[in-house]
């Protein structure tokens, strides 16, 4: 695929490409340099209604397609994604802003997920157990639920849709997908490739548009029993409230305020590398980004000075140039929010060690660039140490010992990722047990999950569900317990067992 000139795109509903019922559109532009990427339908409830009706109709056939056949479509999808990995990565660098190695990682994650979930077509294991009664057979099976509403953010525009749609599909559900309005082209390409892989009409539908309109209409729709949302805490709360009246199954992956602990005995070279990667990779716009560093007293000075040195070496620029380390942030509002936290941090009395400004030299004024920012002398209760900034800003907090480090790491409302650098195996195991987070890394930063393990967080990061691995199947299926009594007589459970 050639890199796009600005092109007009449509929704995909019931196997057909269609405009929004209103005829309205919105634009996608590059955060790197403002280039137009594409024009998209600005959809509304009417479009959602059509897509849900198509998905509901398609469900009746799709749920009966043998799961291994559904899995084969996912395998083909994985192959097509692999063939198109470079084109998609180039597009991602333009539409979302990621640097190329990370964009390739984003696509690779979807490839991994497609192979993993494709394999589930031949597993989707249930259980068989002995019965408490004679001549009776017991088993449990996973069953699909129906139409799944998939609502995704812009920061992993290929990977996150794959975490949700692929387990949903292999389990026999159909999907209405609403991608983020900042990355609609990638959402659109994702669906095009699914179609090319052989997904039947109506099984996957895409409806473009805003969260308040399209997203909300999906959450309110009586024929969408399942919603999987990745986004901010505020959106998660809103979606939960809206879905409550219909007792929807709602899966939430929300924000984070993740910390890396560095103890006195840590390998400092490794810790610095891990922190720089976790704090400034994806320009800090990962839910797992390390926006706090918790340093033990003896290493604090050395660590902060090395971090500042490393951060100042990072080259800002457009993501598609191979020597760029840090790309743009997603849009003007994000740039302003990130900068407002620099002011907040300074007002709170933290020391700005480096960065703290919009970068506009060497043509960067055409996009949304922010210098990698490090605060020192941060108190654990300051807003910069408590609130999700979602940008290239990290706050270094000094602590006395491992106990205080764990307490500070846990002292936030979120609980997604966590990390500790130490050579002391006892302290590492205590951290594995005591860090309140869905993910703990030992001697690695906070970012970089693998698709065959559960992904998600505790506390305000979610509502108890997980993506990826076997855990994802628990959300997209319901258990049915089946009892086959071949005794030819009435056998009453719990009553006739004493015979
Ligand atoms: P966002 O909450 O603004 O939007 C996420 C999606 O929800 C978008 O598609 C948006 O249009 C939609 N939406 C917004 N309001 C809605 C409503 N009322 N009803 C239905 N849908 C609605 O988040 P964002 O800015 O796109 O993404 C950044 C956030 O996502 C950060 O908080 C980040 O931590 C979080 N995130 C979490 C994970 C995770 O796995 N835990 C991964 C990536 C991002």
Short mmCIF file of C-alpha atoms and ligand atoms in Angstrom, two decimals:
data_model
loop_
_atom_site.label_atom_id
_atom_site.label_comp_id
_atom_site.label_asym_id
_atom_site.label_seq_id
_atom_site.Cartn_x
_atom_site.Cartn_y
_atom_site.Cartn_z
CA UNK A 1 0.00 0.00 0.00
CA UNK A 2 1.24 3.47 -0.81
CA UNK A 3 1.09 5.91 2.05
CA UNK A 4 -2.31 7.49 1.91
CA UNK A 5 -3.18 10.69 0.27
CA UNK A 6 -6.23 12.05 2.07
CA UNK A 7 -9.03 9.72 1.07
CA UNK A 8 -12.70 9.37 1.96
CA UNK A 9 -13.71 6.30 3.97
CA UNK A 10 -17.02 4.74 4.96
CA UNK A 11 -18.59 2.59 7.63
CA UNK A 12 -18.80 -1.15 7.00
CA UNK A 13 -22.22 -2.50 7.92
CA UNK A 14 -23.72 -5.86 7.01
CA UNK A 15 -21.04 -6.47 4.37
CA UNK A 16 -21.41 -3.09 2.64
CA UNK A 17 -19.41 0.12 2.71
CA UNK A 18 -21.79 2.97 3.51
CA UNK A 19 -21.74 6.66 4.48
CA UNK A 20 -23.16 7.93 7.74
CA UNK A 21 -26.93 8.31 7.55
CA UNK A 22 -26.50 12.03 8.25
CA UNK A 23 -23.93 12.40 5.47
CA UNK A 24 -21.69 14.23 7.96
CA UNK A 25 -17.93 13.62 8.11
CA UNK A 26 -14.85 14.30 10.22
CA UNK A 27 -11.15 14.46 9.36
CA UNK A 28 -8.17 12.49 10.57
CA UNK A 29 -4.88 14.40 10.52
CA UNK A 30 -1.33 13.46 11.44
CA UNK A 31 -0.15 14.57 14.90
CA UNK A 32 3.37 14.57 13.47
CA UNK A 33 2.94 17.33 10.90
CA UNK A 34 -0.77 18.11 10.43
CA UNK A 35 -1.07 16.27 7.10
CA UNK A 36 -4.58 15.20 6.17
CA UNK A 37 -4.95 11.42 6.42
CA UNK A 38 -8.59 10.79 5.62
CA UNK A 39 -12.24 11.80 5.84
CA UNK A 40 -14.60 9.59 7.81
CA UNK A 41 -18.34 9.26 8.38
CA UNK A 42 -19.49 11.09 11.50
CA UNK A 43 -22.00 8.50 12.52
CA UNK A 44 -24.93 8.62 14.91
CA UNK A 45 -27.44 6.35 16.61
CA UNK A 46 -29.10 5.51 13.29
CA UNK A 47 -25.86 4.02 11.94
CA UNK A 48 -25.30 2.11 15.17
CA UNK A 49 -28.83 0.70 14.94
CA UNK A 50 -28.13 -0.59 11.43
CA UNK A 51 -24.81 -2.11 12.40
CA UNK A 52 -26.26 -3.81 15.46
CA UNK A 53 -29.14 -5.20 13.41
CA UNK A 54 -26.64 -6.62 10.89
CA UNK A 55 -24.49 -8.10 13.65
CA UNK A 56 -27.52 -9.58 15.38
CA UNK A 57 -28.67 -11.28 12.19
CA UNK A 58 -25.17 -12.57 11.36
CA UNK A 59 -24.81 -13.97 14.87
CA UNK A 60 -27.35 -16.72 14.25
CA UNK A 61 -25.13 -18.28 11.54
CA UNK A 62 -21.73 -17.36 12.95
CA UNK A 63 -22.36 -19.00 16.32
CA UNK A 64 -22.99 -22.28 14.47
CA UNK A 65 -19.83 -22.15 12.37
CA UNK A 66 -17.52 -24.78 13.89
CA UNK A 67 -14.99 -22.99 16.10
CA UNK A 68 -11.97 -24.50 14.24
CA UNK A 69 -13.30 -22.90 11.01
CA UNK A 70 -13.62 -19.57 12.80
CA UNK A 71 -10.06 -20.06 14.02
CA UNK A 72 -8.83 -20.66 10.46
CA UNK A 73 -10.10 -17.22 9.45
CA UNK A 74 -8.04 -15.80 12.31
CA UNK A 75 -4.97 -17.68 11.08
CA UNK A 76 -5.47 -16.16 7.61
CA UNK A 77 -5.88 -12.78 9.29
CA UNK A 78 -2.54 -13.30 11.06
CA UNK A 79 -0.87 -14.10 7.73
CA UNK A 80 -2.35 -11.03 6.04
CA UNK A 81 -1.33 -8.81 8.93
CA UNK A 82 2.18 -10.21 8.65
CA UNK A 83 2.29 -9.41 4.93
CA UNK A 84 0.99 -5.90 5.57
CA UNK A 85 2.94 -5.26 8.75
CA UNK A 86 5.26 -2.66 7.26
CA UNK A 87 2.49 -0.72 5.47
CA UNK A 88 0.38 -0.67 8.61
CA UNK A 89 3.37 0.45 10.69
CA UNK A 90 4.13 3.29 8.29
CA UNK A 91 0.50 4.34 8.42
CA UNK A 92 0.52 4.15 12.22
CA UNK A 93 3.59 6.40 12.42
CA UNK A 94 1.61 8.94 10.42
CA UNK A 95 -1.87 8.69 11.91
CA UNK A 96 -1.04 7.94 15.55
CA UNK A 97 2.53 9.23 15.73
CA UNK A 98 4.39 6.19 17.10
CA UNK A 99 7.99 5.61 16.08
CA UNK A 100 8.37 2.78 13.60
CA UNK A 101 9.86 0.09 15.87
CA UNK A 102 6.94 0.56 18.25
CA UNK A 103 4.41 0.68 15.43
CA UNK A 104 5.78 -2.64 14.22
CA UNK A 105 5.41 -3.97 17.75
CA UNK A 106 1.79 -2.81 17.83
CA UNK A 107 1.00 -4.75 14.63
CA UNK A 108 3.03 -7.75 15.83
CA UNK A 109 0.90 -7.89 18.97
CA UNK A 110 -2.19 -8.27 16.80
CA UNK A 111 -0.45 -10.98 14.76
CA UNK A 112 0.41 -12.84 17.97
CA UNK A 113 -3.13 -12.47 19.22
CA UNK A 114 -4.57 -13.72 15.93
CA UNK A 115 -2.44 -16.88 16.09
CA UNK A 116 -3.18 -17.38 19.76
CA UNK A 117 -6.94 -16.91 19.43
CA UNK A 118 -6.98 -18.81 16.11
CA UNK A 119 -5.65 -21.77 18.09
CA UNK A 120 -8.51 -21.38 20.54
CA UNK A 121 -10.77 -22.52 17.71
CA UNK A 122 -9.52 -26.04 18.47
CA UNK A 123 -9.55 -25.60 22.25
CA UNK A 124 -12.16 -23.37 23.90
CA UNK A 125 -11.87 -25.96 26.64
CA UNK A 126 -14.70 -26.73 29.00
CA UNK A 127 -14.71 -29.30 31.77
CA UNK A 128 -16.12 -32.76 32.24
CA UNK A 129 -16.53 -33.92 35.81
CA UNK A 130 -17.93 -37.00 37.50
CA UNK A 131 -21.54 -36.80 38.61
CA UNK A 132 -22.64 -37.41 42.18
CA UNK A 133 -25.33 -39.70 40.75
CA UNK A 134 -24.98 -42.96 38.81
CA UNK A 135 -25.59 -43.05 35.05
CA UNK A 136 -25.26 -39.33 34.71
CA UNK A 137 -22.74 -37.27 32.70
CA UNK A 138 -21.67 -33.70 33.57
CA UNK A 139 -19.88 -31.14 31.45
CA UNK A 140 -19.53 -27.41 31.00
CA UNK A 141 -19.14 -25.64 27.67
CA UNK A 142 -18.36 -22.07 26.66
CA UNK A 143 -21.13 -20.37 24.71
CA UNK A 144 -21.00 -17.12 22.75
CA UNK A 145 -23.15 -14.28 24.02
CA UNK A 146 -24.23 -12.25 20.98
CA UNK A 147 -23.29 -8.83 19.63
CA UNK A 148 -20.18 -7.33 21.22
CA UNK A 149 -19.59 -3.57 21.19
CA UNK A 150 -15.85 -2.86 20.90
CA UNK A 151 -14.76 0.66 21.83
CA UNK A 152 -11.06 1.44 21.58
CA UNK A 153 -8.57 4.25 22.24
CA UNK A 154 -6.00 5.62 19.81
CA UNK A 155 -2.77 4.61 21.54
CA UNK A 156 -2.65 0.98 20.32
CA UNK A 157 -4.76 1.33 17.19
CA UNK A 158 -4.17 -2.19 15.85
CA UNK A 159 -3.23 -4.17 18.97
CA UNK A 160 -6.16 -3.15 21.18
CA UNK A 161 -8.85 -3.89 18.58
CA UNK A 162 -7.24 -7.34 18.23
CA UNK A 163 -7.35 -7.98 22.01
CA UNK A 164 -11.11 -7.51 21.90
CA UNK A 165 -12.38 -8.59 18.50
CA UNK A 166 -10.36 -11.80 18.11
CA UNK A 167 -11.41 -13.60 21.32
CA UNK A 168 -14.95 -12.34 20.70
CA UNK A 169 -15.00 -13.76 17.17
CA UNK A 170 -13.38 -17.11 17.81
CA UNK A 171 -15.92 -17.65 20.59
CA UNK A 172 -18.77 -17.13 18.13
CA UNK A 173 -19.86 -13.57 18.86
CA UNK A 174 -20.34 -10.86 16.25
CA UNK A 175 -18.85 -7.39 16.58
CA UNK A 176 -19.66 -3.72 16.12
CA UNK A 177 -16.37 -1.86 16.36
CA UNK A 178 -15.98 1.85 17.11
CA UNK A 179 -12.37 2.97 16.82
CA UNK A 180 -11.05 6.22 18.31
CA UNK A 181 -11.63 9.31 16.19
CA UNK A 182 -7.89 10.08 16.27
CA UNK A 183 -7.01 6.81 14.50
CA UNK A 184 -9.94 5.88 12.24
CA UNK A 185 -7.80 4.89 9.24
CA UNK A 186 -6.06 2.19 11.23
CA UNK A 187 -9.42 0.92 12.50
CA UNK A 188 -10.64 0.86 8.93
CA UNK A 189 -7.56 -1.02 7.66
CA UNK A 190 -7.94 -3.52 10.48
CA UNK A 191 -11.47 -4.32 9.33
CA UNK A 192 -10.51 -4.43 5.64
CA UNK A 193 -7.93 -7.09 6.46
CA UNK A 194 -10.46 -9.09 8.48
CA UNK A 195 -12.76 -9.01 5.45
CA UNK A 196 -9.91 -10.14 3.20
CA UNK A 197 -9.29 -13.01 5.64
CA UNK A 198 -12.83 -14.24 5.06
CA UNK A 199 -15.00 -12.82 7.86
CA UNK A 200 -18.59 -13.16 6.60
CA UNK A 201 -20.84 -10.14 6.06
CA UNK A 202 -22.32 -8.75 9.26
CA UNK A 203 -19.93 -10.60 11.57
CA UNK A 204 -17.68 -7.55 11.92
CA UNK A 205 -19.02 -4.05 11.39
CA UNK A 206 -17.24 -0.73 11.87
CA UNK A 207 -19.00 2.51 12.73
CA UNK A 208 -16.86 5.65 12.94
CA UNK A 209 -17.62 8.60 15.17
CA UNK A 210 -17.37 10.11 18.61
CA UNK A 211 -17.69 8.43 21.97
CA UNK A 212 -20.65 10.54 23.04
CA UNK A 213 -22.63 9.54 19.95
CA UNK A 214 -21.52 6.20 18.50
CA UNK A 215 -19.95 4.78 21.67
CA UNK A 216 -22.85 5.80 23.85
CA UNK A 217 -25.42 4.47 21.36
CA UNK A 218 -23.64 1.10 21.44
CA UNK A 219 -23.64 1.03 25.23
CA UNK A 220 -27.34 1.94 25.35
CA UNK A 221 -28.40 -0.49 22.62
CA UNK A 222 -30.66 -3.28 23.92
CA UNK A 223 -29.26 -5.78 21.39
CA UNK A 224 -25.63 -5.32 22.48
CA UNK A 225 -25.26 -7.41 25.65
CA UNK A 226 -21.46 -7.07 25.84
CA UNK A 227 -19.26 -3.97 25.80
CA UNK A 228 -15.47 -4.05 25.87
CA UNK A 229 -13.95 -0.62 26.42
CA UNK A 230 -10.38 0.57 26.77
CA UNK A 231 -10.13 4.22 27.68
CA UNK A 232 -9.94 6.68 30.52
CA UNK A 233 -11.33 6.13 34.01
CA UNK A 234 -13.94 8.85 33.42
CA UNK A 235 -15.25 7.10 30.30
CA UNK A 236 -15.28 3.79 32.17
CA UNK A 237 -17.46 5.24 34.91
CA UNK A 238 -19.85 6.76 32.37
CA UNK A 239 -20.14 3.53 30.39
CA UNK A 240 -20.74 1.52 33.56
CA UNK A 241 -23.56 3.83 34.61
CA UNK A 242 -25.15 3.79 31.16
CA UNK A 243 -24.91 0.02 30.86
CA UNK A 244 -26.22 -0.65 34.36
CA UNK A 245 -29.89 -0.28 33.47
CA UNK A 246 -29.58 -3.18 31.04
CA UNK A 247 -27.23 -5.22 33.24
CA UNK A 248 -24.68 -5.32 30.44
CA UNK A 249 -21.49 -7.29 30.61
CA UNK A 250 -18.94 -4.50 30.65
CA UNK A 251 -15.21 -5.02 30.42
CA UNK A 252 -13.07 -1.98 31.28
CA UNK A 253 -9.35 -1.39 30.77
CA UNK A 254 -8.68 2.08 32.10
CA UNK A 255 -5.87 4.33 33.26
CA UNK A 256 -2.64 3.77 35.11
CA UNK A 257 -0.07 5.64 37.19
CA UNK A 258 2.61 3.01 37.11
CA UNK A 259 5.82 3.12 39.11
CA UNK A 260 9.27 1.63 38.72
CA UNK A 261 11.03 0.96 42.04
CA UNK A 262 14.82 1.12 42.04
CA UNK A 263 16.44 -0.26 45.18
CA UNK A 264 19.99 0.48 46.33
CA UNK A 265 21.27 -2.89 45.09
CA UNK A 266 19.83 -2.55 41.56
CA UNK A 267 21.77 -2.77 38.31
CA UNK A 268 21.59 0.96 37.61
CA UNK A 269 22.48 0.73 33.91
CA UNK A 270 19.60 -1.65 33.39
CA UNK A 271 17.26 0.44 35.53
CA UNK A 272 18.02 3.61 33.56
CA UNK A 273 17.36 1.81 30.28
CA UNK A 274 14.13 0.34 31.62
CA UNK A 275 12.89 3.68 32.94
CA UNK A 276 13.69 5.64 29.79
CA UNK A 277 11.91 3.00 27.67
CA UNK A 278 8.90 2.85 29.98
CA UNK A 279 8.55 6.59 30.63
CA UNK A 280 9.21 7.94 27.15
CA UNK A 281 8.38 5.03 24.84
CA UNK A 282 5.20 5.83 22.87
CA UNK A 283 5.85 9.37 24.15
CA UNK A 284 4.52 8.23 27.53
CA UNK A 285 1.12 7.49 26.03
CA UNK A 286 0.79 3.92 27.25
CA UNK A 287 -1.56 2.86 29.99
CA UNK A 288 1.46 0.99 31.39
CA UNK A 289 3.89 3.93 31.06
CA UNK A 290 6.17 4.60 34.02
CA UNK A 291 5.04 8.02 35.15
CA UNK A 292 6.62 7.51 38.58
CA UNK A 293 10.07 6.34 39.61
CA UNK A 294 10.57 5.37 43.24
CA UNK A 295 14.25 5.48 44.14
CA UNK A 296 15.88 4.33 47.35
CA UNK A 297 17.93 7.03 49.10
CA UNK A 298 21.42 5.85 48.21
CA UNK A 299 20.77 5.63 44.43
CA UNK A 300 18.47 8.64 44.12
CA UNK A 301 21.08 11.23 43.06
CA UNK A 302 22.97 8.97 40.69
CA UNK A 303 19.76 7.65 39.14
CA UNK A 304 18.18 11.06 38.58
CA UNK A 305 21.30 12.49 37.05
CA UNK A 306 21.68 9.51 34.70
CA UNK A 307 18.00 9.70 33.76
CA UNK A 308 18.27 13.37 32.93
CA UNK A 309 21.33 12.66 30.78
CA UNK A 310 19.53 9.88 28.93
CA UNK A 311 16.32 11.88 28.44
CA UNK A 312 18.25 14.79 26.98
CA UNK A 313 19.80 12.47 24.38
CA UNK A 314 16.39 11.46 23.00
CA UNK A 315 15.67 12.80 19.56
CA UNK A 316 12.19 14.16 18.92
CA UNK A 317 10.75 13.93 15.45
CA UNK A 318 8.31 12.31 13.08
CA UNK A 319 7.80 8.64 13.86
CA UNK A 320 8.62 7.37 10.38
CA UNK A 321 12.23 8.56 10.47
CA UNK A 322 14.35 5.69 11.74
CA UNK A 323 16.50 7.87 14.03
CA UNK A 324 13.54 9.36 15.92
CA UNK A 325 13.31 8.25 19.55
CA UNK A 326 10.20 10.15 20.63
CA UNK A 327 7.28 10.99 18.36
CA UNK A 328 4.50 13.53 18.84
CA UNK A 329 1.64 13.32 21.32
CA UNK A 330 -1.75 12.64 19.85
CA UNK A 331 -3.33 16.11 19.59
CA UNK A 332 -3.38 19.71 20.77
CA UNK A 333 -5.58 18.94 23.80
CA UNK A 334 -3.10 16.28 24.95
CA UNK A 335 -0.19 18.70 24.48
CA UNK A 336 -1.96 21.30 26.62
CA UNK A 337 -2.88 18.77 29.30
CA UNK A 338 0.71 17.50 29.52
CA UNK A 339 2.07 21.04 29.77
CA UNK A 340 -0.48 21.95 32.43
CA UNK A 341 1.02 19.19 34.60
CA UNK A 342 4.44 20.80 34.28
CA UNK A 343 2.97 23.95 35.76
CA UNK A 344 1.14 21.94 38.43
CA UNK A 345 4.36 20.13 39.38
CA UNK A 346 6.29 23.37 39.69
CA UNK A 347 3.50 24.98 41.72
CA UNK A 348 3.50 21.95 44.02
CA UNK A 349 7.20 22.48 44.71
CA UNK A 350 8.72 19.62 42.70
CA UNK A 351 12.00 20.32 40.89
CA UNK A 352 11.83 20.33 37.10
CA UNK A 353 15.04 18.51 36.17
CA UNK A 354 14.65 18.51 32.40
CA UNK A 355 12.08 19.14 29.68
CA UNK A 356 8.84 20.82 30.65
CA UNK A 357 8.26 22.55 27.35
CA UNK A 358 6.63 22.23 23.98
CA UNK A 359 9.24 21.50 21.30
CA UNK A 360 8.85 23.66 18.21
CA UNK A 361 12.31 23.91 16.69
CA UNK A 362 13.41 22.20 13.44
CA UNK A 363 9.92 22.00 11.97
CA UNK A 364 8.40 20.41 15.07
CA UNK A 365 5.93 23.31 15.28
CA UNK A 366 3.85 21.53 12.61
CA UNK A 367 3.02 18.76 15.09
CA UNK A 368 2.46 18.19 18.81
CA UNK A 369 5.85 17.61 20.43
CA UNK A 370 6.76 17.75 24.10
CA UNK A 371 10.21 17.42 25.57
CA UNK A 372 10.79 14.38 27.76
CA UNK A 373 10.20 15.74 31.25
CA UNK A 374 11.54 14.60 34.61
CA UNK A 375 10.58 15.98 37.99
CA UNK A 376 12.71 15.37 41.09
CA UNK A 377 11.98 15.98 44.79
CA UNK A 378 8.47 14.72 44.23
CA UNK A 379 6.24 13.99 47.17
CA UNK A 380 4.13 10.85 46.70
CA UNK A 381 0.93 12.79 47.34
CA UNK A 382 1.52 15.51 44.74
CA UNK A 383 -0.86 15.59 41.79
CA UNK A 384 1.98 14.84 39.36
CA UNK A 385 2.53 11.63 41.35
CA UNK A 386 -1.14 10.74 41.57
CA UNK A 387 -2.89 11.66 38.31
CA UNK A 388 -2.51 10.11 34.89
CA UNK A 389 -0.73 12.61 32.62
CA UNK A 390 -0.48 10.32 29.57
CA UNK A 391 2.57 12.03 28.16
CA UNK A 392 6.39 12.03 28.39
CA UNK A 393 6.53 13.13 32.02
CA UNK A 394 7.83 11.14 34.96
CA UNK A 395 8.17 11.98 38.64
CA UNK A 396 11.03 10.69 40.82
CA UNK A 397 10.18 10.02 44.47
CA UNK A 398 12.82 9.28 47.13
CA UNK A 399 12.14 6.54 49.71
CA UNK A 400 14.06 5.00 52.66
CA UNK A 401 13.62 1.29 52.00
CA UNK A 402 11.78 -1.45 50.12
CA UNK A 403 8.76 -1.32 52.43
CA UNK A 404 8.23 2.37 51.84
CA UNK A 405 8.81 1.86 48.10
CA UNK A 406 5.99 -0.68 47.93
CA UNK A 407 3.72 1.53 50.02
CA UNK A 408 4.33 4.50 47.70
CA UNK A 409 3.90 2.35 44.60
CA UNK A 410 0.54 1.18 45.94
CA UNK A 411 -0.53 4.64 47.13
CA UNK A 412 -2.56 5.58 44.05
CA UNK A 413 -6.06 4.85 42.83
CA UNK A 414 -4.90 2.85 39.81
CA UNK A 415 -3.32 -0.62 39.72
CA UNK A 416 -2.16 -1.58 36.24
CA UNK A 417 1.59 -2.22 35.99
CA UNK A 418 4.44 -2.17 38.49
CA UNK A 419 8.13 -2.89 38.48
CA UNK A 420 11.12 -3.33 40.75
CA UNK A 421 14.82 -3.34 40.03
CA UNK A 422 16.73 -5.28 42.68
CA UNK A 423 19.26 -8.10 42.92
CA UNK A 424 17.76 -9.31 46.20
CA UNK A 425 15.53 -12.29 45.48
CA UNK A 426 13.71 -11.94 48.80
CA UNK A 427 12.75 -8.35 48.06
CA UNK A 428 11.72 -9.30 44.52
CA UNK A 429 9.36 -11.99 45.80
CA UNK A 430 7.90 -9.65 48.42
CA UNK A 431 7.24 -7.14 45.66
CA UNK A 432 5.56 -9.82 43.51
CA UNK A 433 3.25 -10.56 46.43
CA UNK A 434 2.61 -7.05 47.75
CA UNK A 435 2.48 -4.71 44.75
CA UNK A 436 -1.20 -4.00 44.09
CA UNK A 437 -1.23 -4.20 40.32
CA UNK A 438 -2.35 -6.51 37.54
CA UNK A 439 1.22 -6.74 36.26
CA UNK A 440 4.57 -6.84 38.08
CA UNK A 441 7.91 -6.83 36.30
CA UNK A 442 11.15 -7.83 37.98
CA UNK A 443 14.25 -6.12 36.60
CA UNK A 444 12.36 -4.72 33.60
CA UNK A 445 10.28 -1.59 33.06
CA UNK A 446 6.49 -1.37 33.31
CA UNK A 447 5.66 -1.82 29.63
CA UNK A 448 5.55 -4.73 27.20
CA UNK A 449 2.94 -7.44 27.72
CA UNK A 450 2.76 -10.82 25.97
CA UNK A 451 -0.56 -11.94 24.52
CA UNK A 452 -0.84 -15.33 26.20
CA UNK A 453 -0.92 -13.92 29.74
CA UNK A 454 -3.85 -12.02 31.24
CA UNK A 455 -3.63 -8.25 30.81
CA UNK A 456 -5.38 -5.70 32.99
CA UNK A 457 -5.33 -3.96 36.30
CA UNK A 458 -6.76 -3.84 39.80
CA UNK A 459 -8.46 -0.96 41.64
CA UNK A 460 -9.60 1.89 39.36
CA UNK A 461 -7.80 0.48 36.32
CA UNK A 462 -10.64 -1.90 35.63
CA UNK A 463 -13.59 -3.85 36.89
CA UNK A 464 -12.11 -7.28 37.44
CA UNK A 465 -11.95 -8.63 33.90
CA UNK A 466 -8.83 -9.29 31.87
CA UNK A 467 -7.84 -9.16 28.23
CA UNK A 468 -5.57 -11.66 26.49
CA UNK A 469 -4.68 -15.22 27.43
CA UNK A 470 -7.35 -17.61 28.56
CA UNK A 471 -8.82 -14.87 30.74
CA UNK A 472 -10.16 -13.05 27.69
CA UNK A 473 -12.38 -16.01 26.83
CA UNK A 474 -14.07 -15.73 30.21
CA UNK A 475 -15.38 -12.33 29.26
CA UNK A 476 -16.54 -13.15 25.74
CA UNK A 477 -18.29 -16.42 26.60
CA UNK A 478 -20.76 -17.64 29.17
CA UNK A 479 -20.52 -21.01 30.82
CA UNK A 480 -23.28 -23.52 30.32
CA UNK A 481 -23.36 -26.57 32.59
CA UNK A 482 -24.92 -29.61 30.98
CA UNK A 483 -26.20 -32.69 32.81
CA UNK A 484 -27.09 -35.80 30.83
CA UNK A 485 -29.02 -38.33 32.86
CA UNK A 486 -28.99 -41.74 31.17
CA UNK A 487 -30.38 -43.71 34.13
CA UNK A 488 -33.93 -43.73 32.80
CA UNK A 489 -35.33 -42.67 36.16
CA UNK A 490 -35.74 -39.47 38.13
CA UNK A 491 -32.55 -38.81 40.11
CA UNK A 492 -32.65 -35.83 42.42
CA UNK A 493 -29.35 -34.03 43.01
CA UNK A 494 -28.42 -33.65 46.69
CA UNK A 495 -31.38 -35.85 47.65
CA UNK A 496 -30.87 -39.23 46.05
CA UNK A 497 -27.10 -39.34 46.63
CA UNK A 498 -27.21 -41.30 49.91
CA UNK A 499 -28.65 -44.47 48.28
P1 LIG B 1 -11.13 7.91 26.07
O1 LIG B 1 -11.75 7.38 27.30
O2 LIG B 1 -11.27 9.36 25.80
O3 LIG B 1 -11.71 7.17 24.78
C1 LIG B 1 -11.66 5.77 24.63
C2 LIG B 1 -12.76 5.35 23.67
O4 LIG B 1 -14.02 5.53 24.33
C3 LIG B 1 -12.82 6.18 22.39
O5 LIG B 1 -13.18 5.36 21.30
C4 LIG B 1 -13.93 7.17 22.70
O6 LIG B 1 -14.56 7.68 21.55
C5 LIG B 1 -14.88 6.30 23.52
N1 LIG B 1 -15.81 7.03 24.39
C6 LIG B 1 -15.62 8.24 24.99
N2 LIG B 1 -16.72 8.57 25.71
C7 LIG B 1 -17.60 7.55 25.58
C8 LIG B 1 -18.92 7.30 26.09
N3 LIG B 1 -19.53 8.18 26.88
N4 LIG B 1 -19.54 6.15 25.76
C9 LIG B 1 -18.92 5.25 24.98
N5 LIG B 1 -17.69 5.43 24.45
C10 LIG B 1 -17.04 6.57 24.75
O7 LIG B 1 -9.60 7.48 26.12
P2 LIG B 1 -8.43 7.82 25.09
O8 LIG B 1 -8.01 9.22 25.31
O9 LIG B 1 -8.81 7.40 23.72
O10 LIG B 1 -7.29 6.81 25.61
C11 LIG B 1 -6.45 7.10 26.68
C12 LIG B 1 -6.91 6.40 27.94
O11 LIG B 1 -7.00 5.00 27.71
C13 LIG B 1 -5.91 6.55 29.08
O12 LIG B 1 -6.60 6.76 30.28
C14 LIG B 1 -5.20 5.21 29.09
O13 LIG B 1 -4.62 4.85 30.32
C15 LIG B 1 -6.31 4.29 28.71
N6 LIG B 1 -5.77 3.03 28.20
C16 LIG B 1 -5.88 1.92 28.99
C17 LIG B 1 -5.36 0.70 28.55
C18 LIG B 1 -5.49 -0.52 29.39
O14 LIG B 1 -5.38 -1.61 28.84
N7 LIG B 1 -5.73 -0.42 30.69
C19 LIG B 1 -4.73 0.64 27.31
C20 LIG B 1 -4.63 1.80 26.54
C21 LIG B 1 -5.16 2.99 26.99
#
